[in-house]
Amino acid sequence: MKYKGLFFAICIISLWGISLAYLLNYPIDFYNPLVYVFMLLQMQLYTGVFITAHDAIHGVVAPHNKKLNYAIGFLCATLFAYNNYEKLSKKHHLHHKNVVSDEDPDYYDGNFFRWYLKFALEYVTFWQILLMAITYNLLKLVFPMENLIVFWEVPAILSTLQLFYFGTYLPHRGEHEANDIYKSRSQKLNHFMAFISCYFFGYHHEHHAYPYLPWWKLAEAKEKEELKVLKN
């Protein structure tokens, strides 16, 4: 399907936008389990927005149209807390080129919390914080503060933790085999858990081996790698 990347991008962005618009007016009752279900759903959609920006960096959202691919990547990066798409692209390519080294902007030889802090400081800027604060205060004039916090701010923060834990920390922490040029490990073969955890980016060795594959093709790549292991 020639436009499959574009189709998934439109679906994710649309679902994120529609659900957020609905939830910002949703009556919040903290004894209602649906509140937490919707918050986690919004987190998952936020992660999908970032994954779409990531795939645009690799040129696979709209490979048939570079300008459209860039526009979608720029939009998704902006929707994800006003991230700078150019900065994300530059640093992500450095990550692939210098994985698990001093030149890798995503790597830190330390514990989870220090690594996460370093990871956040690598990308978050004063202007992002300012723009988020302005947006929050403008939205507060229209929507309830509780809704903004529960369905907009908290899912965004949880999404950064999700992306970091499954897409950076678990794959790259600790020692790697000497012959592993990608210095990346993958979670066990389980497509349901791989999708729920981080849109198949738990299959991280496959992503580094085949960075030109969009997120939905990583499952197939993982299956092929497993078959190679079984044959050997």
Coordinates of C-alpha atoms in Angstrom, one line a residue:
M1 CA 0.0 0.0 0.0
K2 CA 1.8 3.1 -1.3
Y3 CA 0.1 5.5 1.1
K4 CA 0.0 3.3 4.2
G5 CA 2.3 5.6 6.2
L6 CA 0.2 8.6 5.4
F7 CA -2.9 6.6 6.3
F8 CA -1.5 5.6 9.8
A9 CA -0.3 9.2 10.4
I10 CA -3.8 10.7 9.6
C11 CA -5.4 8.0 11.8
I12 CA -3.2 8.7 14.8
I13 CA -3.3 12.5 14.6
S14 CA -7.1 12.4 14.1
L15 CA -7.7 10.0 17.0
W16 CA -5.5 12.1 19.2
G17 CA -7.3 15.3 18.3
I18 CA -10.8 14.0 18.4
S19 CA -10.3 12.1 21.7
L20 CA -8.6 15.2 23.3
A21 CA -11.5 17.5 22.2
Y22 CA -14.0 15.0 23.7
L23 CA -12.1 14.5 27.0
L24 CA -11.5 18.1 27.7
N25 CA -15.3 18.3 28.3
Y26 CA -15.6 14.9 29.9
P27 CA -17.0 15.0 33.5
I28 CA -14.2 14.0 35.8
D29 CA -15.0 11.7 38.7
F30 CA -11.9 10.1 40.2
Y31 CA -14.0 7.1 41.4
N32 CA -14.8 6.4 37.8
P33 CA -12.4 3.9 36.3
L34 CA -13.0 5.2 32.8
V35 CA -11.2 8.4 33.7
Y36 CA -7.9 6.4 34.1
V37 CA -8.6 4.3 31.0
F38 CA -9.1 7.5 28.9
M39 CA -6.0 9.0 30.4
L40 CA -3.9 6.0 29.4
L41 CA -5.5 5.9 26.0
Q42 CA -4.5 9.5 25.5
M43 CA -1.0 8.7 26.6
Q44 CA -0.9 5.9 24.0
L45 CA -2.1 8.3 21.3
Y46 CA 0.4 11.0 22.4
T47 CA 3.1 8.3 22.0
G48 CA 1.8 7.6 18.5
V49 CA 2.0 11.3 17.6
F50 CA 5.7 11.2 18.6
I51 CA 6.3 7.9 16.8
T52 CA 4.9 9.5 13.6
A53 CA 7.3 12.4 14.0
H54 CA 10.1 9.9 14.4
D55 CA 9.1 8.0 11.3
A56 CA 9.0 11.3 9.4
I57 CA 12.6 11.8 10.5
H58 CA 13.4 8.6 8.7
G59 CA 11.4 9.7 5.7
V60 CA 8.9 6.8 5.8
V61 CA 5.6 8.6 6.6
A62 CA 5.2 9.9 3.1
P63 CA 8.2 8.6 1.2
H64 CA 6.5 9.6 -2.1
N65 CA 6.5 13.3 -1.1
K66 CA 9.3 14.8 0.9
K67 CA 7.6 18.1 1.6
L68 CA 4.5 16.3 2.9
N69 CA 6.6 14.0 5.0
Y70 CA 8.4 17.0 6.5
A71 CA 5.1 18.8 7.1
I72 CA 3.6 15.8 9.0
G73 CA 6.8 15.4 11.0
F74 CA 6.9 19.1 11.9
L75 CA 3.2 19.0 12.9
C76 CA 3.6 15.9 15.1
A77 CA 6.7 17.3 16.8
T78 CA 4.9 20.6 17.5
L79 CA 1.8 18.8 18.8
F80 CA 4.1 16.9 21.2
A81 CA 4.8 19.8 23.5
Y82 CA 6.2 22.1 20.8
N83 CA 9.3 20.0 20.1
N84 CA 11.7 21.4 17.5
Y85 CA 11.5 19.0 14.5
E86 CA 14.8 20.0 13.1
K87 CA 16.5 19.5 16.4
L88 CA 14.9 16.2 16.9
S89 CA 15.9 15.1 13.4
K90 CA 19.6 16.1 13.9
K91 CA 19.9 14.5 17.3
H92 CA 18.1 11.3 16.3
H93 CA 20.4 10.8 13.3
L94 CA 23.4 11.3 15.7
H95 CA 21.9 8.6 18.0
H96 CA 21.8 6.1 15.1
K97 CA 25.3 7.1 13.9
N98 CA 26.9 7.0 17.4
V99 CA 24.7 4.7 19.3
V100 CA 25.8 4.1 23.0
S101 CA 28.8 6.4 22.9
D102 CA 29.8 9.8 24.2
E103 CA 28.5 11.3 20.9
D104 CA 25.1 9.7 21.3
P105 CA 22.7 12.4 22.6
D106 CA 20.2 9.8 23.9
Y107 CA 22.7 7.8 25.9
Y108 CA 23.8 8.1 29.5
D109 CA 25.9 5.7 31.5
G110 CA 23.8 5.9 34.7
N111 CA 20.7 4.9 36.5
F112 CA 17.2 5.3 35.2
F113 CA 16.3 8.6 36.9
R114 CA 19.6 10.4 36.0
W115 CA 19.4 9.1 32.5
Y116 CA 15.8 10.2 32.1
L117 CA 16.7 13.7 33.4
K118 CA 19.6 13.9 31.0
F119 CA 17.4 12.7 28.2
A120 CA 14.8 15.3 29.0
L121 CA 17.3 18.2 29.3
E122 CA 18.8 17.2 26.0
Y123 CA 15.5 18.1 24.2
V124 CA 13.4 20.4 26.4
T125 CA 14.0 24.1 25.9
F126 CA 12.9 27.3 27.7
W127 CA 10.8 28.2 24.7
Q128 CA 8.9 24.9 24.8
I129 CA 8.1 25.4 28.5
L130 CA 6.9 29.0 27.7
L131 CA 4.7 28.0 24.8
M132 CA 3.2 25.1 26.9
A133 CA 2.5 27.6 29.7
I134 CA 0.9 30.1 27.3
T135 CA -1.2 27.3 25.7
Y136 CA -2.3 26.0 29.1
N137 CA -3.5 29.4 30.3
L138 CA -5.3 30.0 27.0
L139 CA -7.0 26.6 27.1
K140 CA -7.9 27.2 30.8
L141 CA -10.2 30.0 29.6
V142 CA -12.3 27.5 27.7
F143 CA -11.9 24.1 29.4
P144 CA -11.8 23.0 33.0
M145 CA -8.4 23.0 34.6
E146 CA -8.8 19.4 35.9
N147 CA -9.5 18.1 32.4
L148 CA -6.4 19.9 31.0
I149 CA -4.2 18.3 33.7
V150 CA -5.7 14.8 33.5
F151 CA -6.2 14.4 29.8
W152 CA -3.6 16.8 28.3
E153 CA -0.6 17.3 30.7
V154 CA -0.4 14.0 32.5
P155 CA -0.7 11.9 29.4
A156 CA 2.1 14.0 27.7
I157 CA 4.4 13.4 30.7
L158 CA 3.6 9.7 30.9
S159 CA 4.2 9.4 27.2
T160 CA 7.8 10.8 27.5
L161 CA 8.4 8.1 30.2
Q162 CA 6.9 5.4 27.9
L163 CA 9.1 6.5 25.0
F164 CA 12.2 6.7 27.1
Y165 CA 11.7 3.5 29.0
F166 CA 10.8 1.2 26.1
G167 CA 12.5 3.0 23.3
T168 CA 15.8 4.1 24.9
Y169 CA 16.5 2.8 28.4
L170 CA 15.7 -0.9 28.1
P171 CA 17.2 -1.3 24.6
H172 CA 20.5 0.5 25.3
R173 CA 21.3 0.1 29.0
G174 CA 24.1 -2.1 30.3
E175 CA 26.6 -4.2 28.4
H176 CA 26.1 -5.3 24.8
E177 CA 27.6 -8.2 22.8
A178 CA 30.9 -7.2 21.2
N179 CA 29.7 -8.1 17.8
D180 CA 26.5 -6.1 18.1
I181 CA 27.3 -3.0 16.1
Y182 CA 23.8 -1.6 16.9
K183 CA 24.2 -1.9 20.6
S184 CA 20.5 -2.4 20.9
R185 CA 18.4 -5.3 22.3
S186 CA 14.8 -6.3 21.7
Q187 CA 12.0 -7.5 23.9
K188 CA 10.8 -11.0 23.5
L189 CA 8.5 -11.7 20.5
N190 CA 5.0 -10.7 21.5
H191 CA 3.3 -8.4 19.1
F192 CA 0.5 -7.4 21.4
M193 CA 2.8 -6.3 24.2
A194 CA 5.2 -4.7 21.7
F195 CA 2.5 -2.5 20.3
I196 CA 0.9 -1.6 23.7
S197 CA 4.3 -0.8 25.2
C198 CA 5.6 1.5 22.5
Y199 CA 4.3 0.9 18.9
F200 CA 6.8 -2.1 18.4
F201 CA 9.8 0.0 19.3
G202 CA 10.6 -2.6 22.0
Y203 CA 11.9 -4.5 18.9
H204 CA 14.7 -2.0 19.0
H205 CA 17.5 -4.0 17.5
E206 CA 15.4 -4.4 14.4
H207 CA 14.8 -0.6 14.3
H208 CA 18.6 0.1 14.4
A209 CA 19.3 -2.6 11.8
Y210 CA 16.5 -1.4 9.5
P211 CA 15.9 2.3 10.3
Y212 CA 14.1 2.7 7.0
L213 CA 11.2 0.5 8.2
P214 CA 8.1 2.3 9.6
W215 CA 6.8 1.3 13.0
W216 CA 4.2 -1.2 11.8
K217 CA 6.8 -3.2 9.9
L218 CA 9.1 -3.8 12.9
A219 CA 6.9 -6.8 13.9
E220 CA 7.6 -8.5 10.6
A221 CA 11.3 -7.7 10.9
K222 CA 11.4 -9.2 14.4
E223 CA 9.7 -12.4 13.1
K224 CA 12.4 -12.7 10.4
E225 CA 15.2 -12.2 12.9
E226 CA 13.7 -14.9 15.2
L227 CA 13.5 -17.3 12.2
K228 CA 17.2 -16.7 11.5
V229 CA 18.1 -17.5 15.0
L230 CA 16.1 -20.8 14.9
K231 CA 17.7 -21.8 11.6
N232 CA 21.2 -21.2 13.0

